PDB file of C-alpha atoms (C1' of nucleotides) in Angstrom:
ATOM      1  CA  UNK A   1      -4.009 -32.968  -9.751  1.00 58.00           C
ATOM      2  CA  UNK A   2      -3.426 -33.047  -5.995  1.00 57.00           C
ATOM      3  CA  UNK A   3      -3.986 -29.659  -4.368  1.00 60.00           C
ATOM      4  CA  UNK A   4      -0.735 -29.522  -2.507  1.00 65.00           C
ATOM      5  CA  UNK A   5       1.513 -29.863  -5.532  1.00 68.00           C
ATOM      6  CA  UNK A   6      -0.412 -27.755  -8.029  1.00 67.00           C
ATOM      7  CA  UNK A   7       1.562 -24.933  -9.525  1.00 68.00           C
ATOM      8  CA  UNK A   8       0.991 -21.565  -7.868  1.00 68.00           C
ATOM      9  CA  UNK A   9      -0.748 -19.254 -10.303  1.00 82.00           C
ATOM     10  CA  UNK A  10       1.097 -15.961 -10.530  1.00 90.00           C
ATOM     11  CA  UNK A  11      -0.562 -12.657  -9.719  1.00 94.00           C
ATOM     12  CA  UNK A  12      -1.016  -9.960 -12.301  1.00 92.00           C
ATOM     13  CA  UNK A  13       0.057  -6.406 -11.585  1.00 93.00           C
ATOM     14  CA  UNK A  14      -3.380  -5.222 -10.463  1.00 93.00           C
ATOM     15  CA  UNK A  15      -3.819  -8.085  -8.054  1.00 95.00           C
ATOM     16  CA  UNK A  16      -0.399  -7.327  -6.602  1.00 96.00           C
ATOM     17  CA  UNK A  17      -1.125  -3.592  -6.231  1.00 96.00           C
ATOM     18  CA  UNK A  18      -4.459  -4.331  -4.610  1.00 96.00           C
ATOM     19  CA  UNK A  19      -2.948  -6.805  -2.181  1.00 97.00           C
ATOM     20  CA  UNK A  20      -0.137  -4.439  -1.238  1.00 97.00           C
ATOM     21  CA  UNK A  21      -2.564  -1.545  -0.895  1.00 97.00           C
ATOM     22  CA  UNK A  22      -4.710  -3.607   1.398  1.00 97.00           C
ATOM     23  CA  UNK A  23      -1.748  -4.224   3.688  1.00 97.00           C
ATOM     24  CA  UNK A  24      -0.427  -0.673   3.484  1.00 96.00           C
ATOM     25  CA  UNK A  25      -2.577   0.777   6.208  1.00 96.00           C
ATOM     26  CA  UNK A  26      -1.956   0.484   9.919  1.00 95.00           C
ATOM     27  CA  UNK A  27      -5.420  -0.712  10.969  1.00 95.00           C
ATOM     28  CA  UNK A  28      -5.600  -3.256   8.195  1.00 97.00           C
ATOM     29  CA  UNK A  29      -2.084  -4.498   8.790  1.00 97.00           C
ATOM     30  CA  UNK A  30      -3.076  -4.980  12.433  1.00 97.00           C
ATOM     31  CA  UNK A  31      -6.096  -7.039  11.358  1.00 97.00           C
ATOM     32  CA  UNK A  32      -3.965  -9.080   8.996  1.00 97.00           C
ATOM     33  CA  UNK A  33      -1.260  -9.743  11.568  1.00 96.00           C
ATOM     34  CA  UNK A  34      -3.842 -10.765  14.128  1.00 96.00           C
ATOM     35  CA  UNK A  35      -5.342 -13.218  11.652  1.00 97.00           C
ATOM     36  CA  UNK A  36      -1.876 -14.519  10.710  1.00 96.00           C
ATOM     37  CA  UNK A  37      -1.516 -15.762  14.297  1.00 96.00           C
ATOM     38  CA  UNK A  38      -4.843 -17.605  14.093  1.00 96.00           C
ATOM     39  CA  UNK A  39      -4.112 -19.874  11.141  1.00 95.00           C
ATOM     40  CA  UNK A  40      -6.984 -21.618   9.362  1.00 94.00           C
ATOM     41  CA  UNK A  41      -9.151 -21.407  12.478  1.00 95.00           C
ATOM     42  CA  UNK A  42      -9.582 -17.693  11.926  1.00 96.00           C
ATOM     43  CA  UNK A  43     -11.450 -15.209  14.083  1.00 97.00           C
ATOM     44  CA  UNK A  44     -14.984 -13.766  14.118  1.00 98.00           C
ATOM     45  CA  UNK A  45     -15.441 -10.158  13.050  1.00 97.00           C
ATOM     46  CA  UNK A  46     -16.742  -9.220  16.497  1.00 97.00           C
ATOM     47  CA  UNK A  47     -13.692 -10.692  18.183  1.00 97.00           C
ATOM     48  CA  UNK A  48     -11.447  -8.740  15.847  1.00 97.00           C
ATOM     49  CA  UNK A  49     -13.291  -5.603  16.982  1.00 97.00           C
ATOM     50  CA  UNK A  50     -12.655  -6.593  20.607  1.00 96.00           C
ATOM     51  CA  UNK A  51      -8.956  -7.215  20.005  1.00 96.00           C
ATOM     52  CA  UNK A  52      -8.310  -4.043  18.052  1.00 96.00           C
ATOM     53  CA  UNK A  53     -10.626  -1.657  19.891  1.00 94.00           C
ATOM     54  CA  UNK A  54     -11.924   0.177  16.870  1.00 95.00           C
ATOM     55  CA  UNK A  55     -15.537   0.836  15.868  1.00 96.00           C
ATOM     56  CA  UNK A  56     -17.233  -2.071  14.140  1.00 96.00           C
ATOM     57  CA  UNK A  57     -17.964   0.011  11.023  1.00 96.00           C
ATOM     58  CA  UNK A  58     -14.245   0.767  10.717  1.00 97.00           C
ATOM     59  CA  UNK A  59     -13.174  -2.853  11.160  1.00 97.00           C
ATOM     60  CA  UNK A  60     -15.857  -4.010   8.771  1.00 97.00           C
ATOM     61  CA  UNK A  61     -14.594  -1.558   6.158  1.00 97.00           C
ATOM     62  CA  UNK A  62     -11.045  -2.867   6.528  1.00 97.00           C
ATOM     63  CA  UNK A  63     -12.120  -6.505   6.467  1.00 97.00           C
ATOM     64  CA  UNK A  64     -13.899  -5.844   3.223  1.00 97.00           C
ATOM     65  CA  UNK A  65     -10.769  -4.248   1.748  1.00 97.00           C
ATOM     66  CA  UNK A  66      -8.615  -7.201   2.749  1.00 97.00           C
ATOM     67  CA  UNK A  67     -11.271  -9.554   1.384  1.00 96.00           C
ATOM     68  CA  UNK A  68     -11.556  -7.726  -1.922  1.00 96.00           C
ATOM     69  CA  UNK A  69      -7.776  -7.944  -2.256  1.00 96.00           C
ATOM     70  CA  UNK A  70      -8.031 -11.695  -1.742  1.00 96.00           C
ATOM     71  CA  UNK A  71      -5.796 -11.686   1.325  1.00 97.00           C
ATOM     72  CA  UNK A  72      -8.424 -13.007   3.689  1.00 98.00           C
ATOM     73  CA  UNK A  73     -11.339 -15.378   3.318  1.00 97.00           C
ATOM     74  CA  UNK A  74     -14.592 -15.475   5.264  1.00 97.00           C
ATOM     75  CA  UNK A  75     -17.095 -18.128   6.190  1.00 97.00           C
ATOM     76  CA  UNK A  76     -20.291 -17.933   8.184  1.00 96.00           C
ATOM     77  CA  UNK A  77     -20.634 -19.896  11.385  1.00 96.00           C
ATOM     78  CA  UNK A  78     -24.020 -19.289  12.908  1.00 95.00           C
ATOM     79  CA  UNK A  79     -24.372 -15.586  13.506  1.00 95.00           C
ATOM     80  CA  UNK A  80     -20.688 -14.924  13.154  1.00 97.00           C
ATOM     81  CA  UNK A  81     -18.538 -14.308  10.106  1.00 97.00           C
ATOM     82  CA  UNK A  82     -15.148 -15.915  10.582  1.00 98.00           C
ATOM     83  CA  UNK A  83     -12.184 -14.430   8.782  1.00 98.00           C
ATOM     84  CA  UNK A  84      -8.888 -16.101   8.093  1.00 97.00           C
ATOM     85  CA  UNK A  85      -5.779 -15.410   6.060  1.00 97.00           C
ATOM     86  CA  UNK A  86      -5.566 -16.700   2.497  1.00 97.00           C
ATOM     87  CA  UNK A  87      -2.073 -18.122   2.828  1.00 95.00           C
ATOM     88  CA  UNK A  88      -1.893 -19.102  -0.843  1.00 95.00           C
ATOM     89  CA  UNK A  89      -2.489 -15.504  -1.918  1.00 96.00           C
ATOM     90  CA  UNK A  90       0.161 -14.344   0.465  1.00 95.00           C
ATOM     91  CA  UNK A  91       2.625 -16.800  -1.029  1.00 95.00           C
ATOM     92  CA  UNK A  92       1.741 -15.583  -4.509  1.00 95.00           C
ATOM     93  CA  UNK A  93       2.317 -11.997  -3.468  1.00 96.00           C
ATOM     94  CA  UNK A  94       5.789 -12.742  -2.158  1.00 94.00           C
ATOM     95  CA  UNK A  95       6.616 -14.670  -5.310  1.00 95.00           C
ATOM     96  CA  UNK A  96       5.411 -11.748  -7.387  1.00 95.00           C
ATOM     97  CA  UNK A  97       7.613  -9.265  -5.562  1.00 94.00           C
ATOM     98  CA  UNK A  98      10.762 -11.291  -5.991  1.00 92.00           C
ATOM     99  CA  UNK A  99      10.214 -12.940  -9.359  1.00 91.00           C
ATOM    100  CA  UNK A 100      12.929 -12.327 -11.941  1.00 90.00           C
ATOM    101  CA  UNK A 101      15.203 -11.260  -9.127  1.00 92.00           C
ATOM    102  CA  UNK A 102      18.592 -10.342 -10.674  1.00 92.00           C
ATOM    103  CA  UNK A 103      17.591 -11.878 -14.003  1.00 93.00           C
ATOM    104  CA  UNK A 104      19.355  -9.058 -15.881  1.00 92.00           C
ATOM    105  CA  UNK A 105      22.358  -9.195 -13.669  1.00 84.00           C
ATOM    106  CA  UNK A 106      24.041 -12.592 -13.333  1.00 81.00           C
ATOM    107  CA  UNK A 107      22.572 -13.261  -9.888  1.00 78.00           C
ATOM    108  CA  UNK A 108      24.095 -10.308  -8.039  1.00 75.00           C
ATOM    109  CA  UNK A 109      21.532  -9.584  -5.327  1.00 72.00           C
TER     110      UNK A 109
ATOM    111  CA  UNK B   1      30.367  -9.535  13.765  1.00 56.00           C
ATOM    112  CA  UNK B   2      30.473 -10.738  10.155  1.00 56.00           C
ATOM    113  CA  UNK B   3      27.867  -9.057   8.000  1.00 59.00           C
ATOM    114  CA  UNK B   4      26.425 -12.171   6.472  1.00 64.00           C
ATOM    115  CA  UNK B   5      25.436 -13.821   9.736  1.00 67.00           C
ATOM    116  CA  UNK B   6      24.198 -10.786  11.630  1.00 65.00           C
ATOM    117  CA  UNK B   7      20.676 -11.113  12.879  1.00 67.00           C
ATOM    118  CA  UNK B   8      18.084  -9.367  10.734  1.00 68.00           C
ATOM    119  CA  UNK B   9      16.632  -6.477  12.660  1.00 82.00           C
ATOM    120  CA  UNK B  10      12.856  -6.631  12.615  1.00 91.00           C
ATOM    121  CA  UNK B  11      10.721  -3.818  11.236  1.00 94.00           C
ATOM    122  CA  UNK B  12       8.344  -1.842  13.391  1.00 93.00           C
ATOM    123  CA  UNK B  13       4.762  -1.332  12.300  1.00 94.00           C
ATOM    124  CA  UNK B  14       5.375   2.092  10.763  1.00 93.00           C
ATOM    125  CA  UNK B  15       8.298   0.892   8.705  1.00 95.00           C
ATOM    126  CA  UNK B  16       6.170  -2.001   7.452  1.00 96.00           C
ATOM    127  CA  UNK B  17       3.233   0.246   6.531  1.00 96.00           C
ATOM    128  CA  UNK B  18       5.543   2.678   4.767  1.00 96.00           C
ATOM    129  CA  UNK B  19       7.243  -0.089   2.802  1.00 97.00           C
ATOM    130  CA  UNK B  20       3.936  -1.656   1.793  1.00 97.00           C
ATOM    131  CA  UNK B  21       2.518   1.743   0.864  1.00 97.00           C
ATOM    132  CA  UNK B  22       5.522   2.393  -1.319  1.00 97.00           C
ATOM    133  CA  UNK B  23       4.880  -0.801  -3.237  1.00 97.00           C
ATOM    134  CA  UNK B  24       1.112  -0.337  -3.394  1.00 96.00           C
ATOM    135  CA  UNK B  25       1.038   1.852  -6.450  1.00 95.00           C
ATOM    136  CA  UNK B  26       1.310   0.660 -10.031  1.00 95.00           C
ATOM    137  CA  UNK B  27       4.048   3.038 -11.179  1.00 95.00           C
ATOM    138  CA  UNK B  28       6.158   2.449  -8.120  1.00 96.00           C
ATOM    139  CA  UNK B  29       5.689  -1.297  -8.256  1.00 96.00           C
ATOM    140  CA  UNK B  30       6.867  -1.119 -11.883  1.00 96.00           C
ATOM    141  CA  UNK B  31       9.969   0.782 -10.781  1.00 96.00           C
ATOM    142  CA  UNK B  32      10.623  -1.697  -8.011  1.00 97.00           C
ATOM    143  CA  UNK B  33      10.181  -4.736 -10.242  1.00 96.00           C
ATOM    144  CA  UNK B  34      12.462  -3.224 -12.855  1.00 96.00           C
ATOM    145  CA  UNK B  35      15.104  -2.673 -10.191  1.00 96.00           C
ATOM    146  CA  UNK B  36      14.601  -6.187  -8.842  1.00 96.00           C
ATOM    147  CA  UNK B  37      15.826  -7.536 -12.190  1.00 96.00           C
ATOM    148  CA  UNK B  38      18.954  -5.378 -12.010  1.00 95.00           C
ATOM    149  CA  UNK B  39      20.397  -6.650  -8.741  1.00 94.00           C
ATOM    150  CA  UNK B  40      23.094  -4.676  -6.991  1.00 94.00           C
ATOM    151  CA  UNK B  41      24.190  -3.059 -10.247  1.00 95.00           C
ATOM    152  CA  UNK B  42      21.041  -0.955 -10.255  1.00 96.00           C
ATOM    153  CA  UNK B  43      19.851   1.536 -12.850  1.00 97.00           C
ATOM    154  CA  UNK B  44      20.215   5.300 -13.372  1.00 97.00           C
ATOM    155  CA  UNK B  45      17.133   7.469 -12.845  1.00 97.00           C
ATOM    156  CA  UNK B  46      17.163   8.582 -16.470  1.00 96.00           C
ATOM    157  CA  UNK B  47      17.202   5.000 -17.707  1.00 97.00           C
ATOM    158  CA  UNK B  48      14.267   4.189 -15.451  1.00 97.00           C
ATOM    159  CA  UNK B  49      12.425   7.086 -17.148  1.00 96.00           C
ATOM    160  CA  UNK B  50      13.316   5.589 -20.540  1.00 95.00           C
ATOM    161  CA  UNK B  51      12.118   2.109 -19.564  1.00 95.00           C
ATOM    162  CA  UNK B  52       8.871   3.208 -18.003  1.00 95.00           C
ATOM    163  CA  UNK B  53       7.952   6.086 -20.308  1.00 93.00           C
ATOM    164  CA  UNK B  54       6.692   8.425 -17.682  1.00 94.00           C
ATOM    165  CA  UNK B  55       7.678  12.062 -17.065  1.00 95.00           C
ATOM    166  CA  UNK B  56      10.860  12.506 -15.085  1.00 95.00           C
ATOM    167  CA  UNK B  57       9.090  14.487 -12.350  1.00 95.00           C
ATOM    168  CA  UNK B  58       6.722  11.551 -11.850  1.00 96.00           C
ATOM    169  CA  UNK B  59       9.473   8.940 -11.748  1.00 96.00           C
ATOM    170  CA  UNK B  60      11.539  11.119  -9.451  1.00 96.00           C
ATOM    171  CA  UNK B  61       8.587  11.421  -7.070  1.00 97.00           C
ATOM    172  CA  UNK B  62       8.146   7.661  -7.000  1.00 97.00           C
ATOM    173  CA  UNK B  63      11.863   7.008  -6.543  1.00 97.00           C
ATOM    174  CA  UNK B  64      11.811   9.290  -3.537  1.00 96.00           C
ATOM    175  CA  UNK B  65       8.855   7.442  -2.064  1.00 97.00           C
ATOM    176  CA  UNK B  66      10.577   4.079  -2.476  1.00 97.00           C
ATOM    177  CA  UNK B  67      13.757   5.564  -1.038  1.00 96.00           C
ATOM    178  CA  UNK B  68      12.008   7.063   1.973  1.00 96.00           C
ATOM    179  CA  UNK B  69      10.453   3.702   2.653  1.00 96.00           C
ATOM    180  CA  UNK B  70      13.933   2.152   2.606  1.00 96.00           C
ATOM    181  CA  UNK B  71      13.139  -0.228  -0.241  1.00 97.00           C
ATOM    182  CA  UNK B  72      15.693   1.200  -2.647  1.00 97.00           C
ATOM    183  CA  UNK B  73      19.107   2.777  -2.183  1.00 97.00           C
ATOM    184  CA  UNK B  74      20.835   5.364  -4.374  1.00 97.00           C
ATOM    185  CA  UNK B  75      24.389   6.294  -5.136  1.00 96.00           C
ATOM    186  CA  UNK B  76      25.829   8.956  -7.379  1.00 96.00           C
ATOM    187  CA  UNK B  77      27.998   7.969 -10.317  1.00 95.00           C
ATOM    188  CA  UNK B  78      29.121  11.035 -12.190  1.00 94.00           C
ATOM    189  CA  UNK B  79      26.031  12.929 -13.286  1.00 95.00           C
ATOM    190  CA  UNK B  80      23.742   9.982 -12.737  1.00 97.00           C
ATOM    191  CA  UNK B  81      21.982   8.748  -9.643  1.00 97.00           C
ATOM    192  CA  UNK B  82      21.896   4.968  -9.607  1.00 97.00           C
ATOM    193  CA  UNK B  83      19.089   3.243  -7.794  1.00 97.00           C
ATOM    194  CA  UNK B  84      18.997  -0.334  -6.620  1.00 97.00           C
ATOM    195  CA  UNK B  85      16.793  -2.516  -4.435  1.00 97.00           C
ATOM    196  CA  UNK B  86      17.554  -2.809  -0.733  1.00 96.00           C
ATOM    197  CA  UNK B  87      17.231  -6.582  -0.571  1.00 95.00           C
ATOM    198  CA  UNK B  88      17.713  -6.703   3.162  1.00 95.00           C
ATOM    199  CA  UNK B  89      14.731  -4.413   3.730  1.00 96.00           C
ATOM    200  CA  UNK B  90      12.671  -6.561   1.435  1.00 95.00           C
ATOM    201  CA  UNK B  91      13.606  -9.637   3.443  1.00 95.00           C
ATOM    202  CA  UNK B  92      12.674  -7.850   6.658  1.00 96.00           C
ATOM    203  CA  UNK B  93       9.306  -6.897   5.222  1.00 96.00           C
ATOM    204  CA  UNK B  94       8.488 -10.474   4.296  1.00 95.00           C
ATOM    205  CA  UNK B  95       9.576 -11.650   7.735  1.00 95.00           C
ATOM    206  CA  UNK B  96       7.354  -9.002   9.313  1.00 95.00           C
ATOM    207  CA  UNK B  97       4.293 -10.086   7.372  1.00 95.00           C
ATOM    208  CA  UNK B  98       4.595 -13.720   8.322  1.00 93.00           C
ATOM    209  CA  UNK B  99       6.044 -13.529  11.833  1.00 92.00           C
ATOM    210  CA  UNK B 100       4.087 -15.378  14.504  1.00 91.00           C
ATOM    211  CA  UNK B 101       2.321 -17.276  11.764  1.00 93.00           C
ATOM    212  CA  UNK B 102      -0.176 -19.660  13.425  1.00 93.00           C
ATOM    213  CA  UNK B 103       1.334 -19.046  16.855  1.00 94.00           C
ATOM    214  CA  UNK B 104      -2.140 -19.084  18.419  1.00 93.00           C
ATOM    215  CA  UNK B 105      -3.192 -22.095  16.487  1.00 85.00           C
ATOM    216  CA  UNK B 106      -0.926 -25.121  16.846  1.00 81.00           C
ATOM    217  CA  UNK B 107       0.715 -24.570  13.470  1.00 80.00           C
ATOM    218  CA  UNK B 108      -2.402 -24.932  11.307  1.00 75.00           C
ATOM    219  CA  UNK B 109      -1.664 -22.668   8.314  1.00 72.00           C
TER     220      UNK B 109
ATOM    221  C1'  DT C   1      33.725  29.569 -16.699  1.00 67.51           C
ATOM    222  C1'  DC C   2      30.203  28.056 -19.801  1.00 67.51           C
ATOM    223  C1'  DG C   3      27.048  24.932 -22.003  1.00 67.51           C
ATOM    224  C1'  DA C   4      25.194  20.394 -21.861  1.00 67.51           C
ATOM    225  C1'  DT C   5      23.368  16.682 -19.235  1.00 67.51           C
ATOM    226  C1'  DA C   6      20.972  14.434 -15.185  1.00 67.51           C
ATOM    227  C1'  DT C   7      17.867  14.729 -11.624  1.00 67.51           C
ATOM    228  C1'  DT C   8      14.997  16.924  -8.179  1.00 67.51           C
ATOM    229  C1'  DT C   9      11.845  20.384  -6.242  1.00 67.51           C
ATOM    230  C1'  DC C  10       7.873  23.331  -6.513  1.00 67.51           C
ATOM    231  C1'  DC C  11       3.120  23.859  -7.065  1.00 67.51           C
ATOM    232  C1'  DA C  12      -1.654  23.422  -7.953  1.00 67.51           C
ATOM    233  C1'  DA C  13      -5.275  20.496  -9.761  1.00 67.51           C
ATOM    234  C1'  DT C  14      -7.405  16.115  -9.300  1.00 67.51           C
ATOM    235  C1'  DA C  15      -8.469  11.780  -7.371  1.00 67.51           C
ATOM    236  C1'  DT C  16      -8.640   8.396  -3.811  1.00 67.51           C
ATOM    237  C1'  DT C  17      -9.064   6.716   0.912  1.00 67.51           C
ATOM    238  C1'  DA C  18     -10.208   6.538   6.018  1.00 67.51           C
ATOM    239  C1'  DT C  19     -13.376   7.344   9.660  1.00 67.51           C
ATOM    240  C1'  DC C  20     -17.426   6.123  12.352  1.00 67.51           C
ATOM    241  C1'  DG C  21     -22.467   7.027  14.027  1.00 67.51           C
ATOM    242  C1'  DA C  22     -26.756   5.466  12.718  1.00 67.51           C
ATOM    243  C1'  DA C  23     -29.671   2.595  10.135  1.00 67.51           C
ATOM    244  C1'  DA C  24     -30.275  -1.738   7.681  1.00 67.51           C
ATOM    245  C1'  DT C  25     -29.727  -6.752   7.093  1.00 67.51           C
ATOM    246  C1'  DA C  26     -29.101 -11.548   8.548  1.00 67.51           C
ATOM    247  C1'  DT C  27     -29.246 -15.304  11.860  1.00 67.51           C
ATOM    248  C1'  DT C  28     -30.534 -17.684  15.939  1.00 67.51           C
ATOM    249  C1'  DA C  29     -33.055 -19.093  20.069  1.00 67.51           C
ATOM    250  C1'  DA C  30     -37.116 -19.059  22.702  1.00 67.51           C
TER     251       DA C  30
ATOM    252  C1'  DT D   1     -42.854 -14.398  15.288  1.00 67.51           C
ATOM    253  C1'  DT D   2     -40.281 -11.678  18.319  1.00 67.51           C
ATOM    254  C1'  DA D   3     -36.197 -10.184  20.782  1.00 67.51           C
ATOM    255  C1'  DA D   4     -31.332 -10.490  20.948  1.00 67.51           C
ATOM    256  C1'  DT D   5     -26.997 -10.839  18.664  1.00 67.51           C
ATOM    257  C1'  DA D   6     -23.565 -10.204  14.745  1.00 67.51           C
ATOM    258  C1'  DT D   7     -22.155  -7.774  10.943  1.00 67.51           C
ATOM    259  C1'  DT D   8     -22.501  -4.682   6.999  1.00 67.51           C
ATOM    260  C1'  DT D   9     -23.975  -0.599   4.411  1.00 67.51           C
ATOM    261  C1'  DC D  10     -24.908   4.281   4.082  1.00 67.51           C
ATOM    262  C1'  DG D  11     -23.415   8.875   4.002  1.00 67.51           C
ATOM    263  C1'  DA D  12     -20.959  12.877   5.119  1.00 67.51           C
ATOM    264  C1'  DT D  13     -16.507  14.706   6.393  1.00 67.51           C
ATOM    265  C1'  DA D  14     -11.674  14.976   6.654  1.00 67.51           C
ATOM    266  C1'  DA D  15      -7.200  13.638   5.289  1.00 67.51           C
ATOM    267  C1'  DT D  16      -3.817  11.984   1.965  1.00 67.51           C
ATOM    268  C1'  DA D  17      -1.751  10.823  -2.540  1.00 67.51           C
ATOM    269  C1'  DT D  18      -0.790  11.327  -7.611  1.00 67.51           C
ATOM    270  C1'  DT D  19       0.346  13.880 -11.571  1.00 67.51           C
ATOM    271  C1'  DG D  20       3.397  16.531 -14.621  1.00 67.51           C
ATOM    272  C1'  DG D  21       5.069  21.203 -16.529  1.00 67.51           C
ATOM    273  C1'  DA D  22       8.308  24.537 -15.373  1.00 67.51           C
ATOM    274  C1'  DA D  23      12.058  26.109 -12.722  1.00 67.51           C
ATOM    275  C1'  DA D  24      15.987  25.041  -9.758  1.00 67.51           C
ATOM    276  C1'  DT D  25      20.097  22.368  -8.513  1.00 67.51           C
ATOM    277  C1'  DA D  26      24.183  19.534  -9.298  1.00 67.51           C
ATOM    278  C1'  DT D  27      27.889  17.591 -12.111  1.00 67.51           C
ATOM    279  C1'  DC D  28      30.865  17.150 -15.905  1.00 67.51           C
ATOM    280  C1'  DG D  29      33.745  18.138 -20.087  1.00 67.51           C
ATOM    281  C1'  DA D  30      35.938  21.468 -22.922  1.00 67.51           C
TER     282       DA D  30
END
DNA sequence: TCGATATTTCCAATATTATCGAAATATTAA
DNA sequence: TTAATATTTCGATAATATTGGAAATATCGA
């Protein structure tokens, strides 16, 4: 089955809560929004520290949270760890939030 | 200016964090998803308690959180308070999360 | 006005999360 | 193999959030 037409797997409630919780914090949302601008190219952890001007331990903690939630993905390139947004997960999250929209209500949204 | 073509006002970072935080909790996400199915008709607080089988103080606390975040709206009807999703806010939140997507990256998402 | 119904507020116990310096780990280049 | 660079883990502290019983508030119908 070609990747680009495979059906999006839905999230379960825990995955959705974890993803939302990961985004529900100012520092992490800043990391996420920075990475959103970078597309699949991503950004090294150290550069994220430079952009956001927070201690590396703090950024590392937040990167791990976003990673655990599945919202970002990392790869090593030499000494650096490059992070980028998991756009598929993001899509799944949005689908989760709006699924069954108005299903009990004849489409009145 | 007609309502249905007015430009969506963007959220600021605090509004986005508050909205995400409101959704990032299993009981509240359950409330929100229940309301999503009900459209503009909404659901009375007491019925939400019946659906979700949690104490009324707990549900009331979560309804207030969702309300404060702007994600749901309430109106009184007789003795009941009816809650329903603020779909416009939801749209704004999704726009916020994905705005400037790949802007630094030649569109590679 | 009074009793019944609907919802919220108060409060205190419990649990979870954020912060960041210092130390540890991993990779590379010389 | 050693020094330099990149990132994570540890650990202690501080701040914030969740829960639900009991009491308070608001509305309605008789």
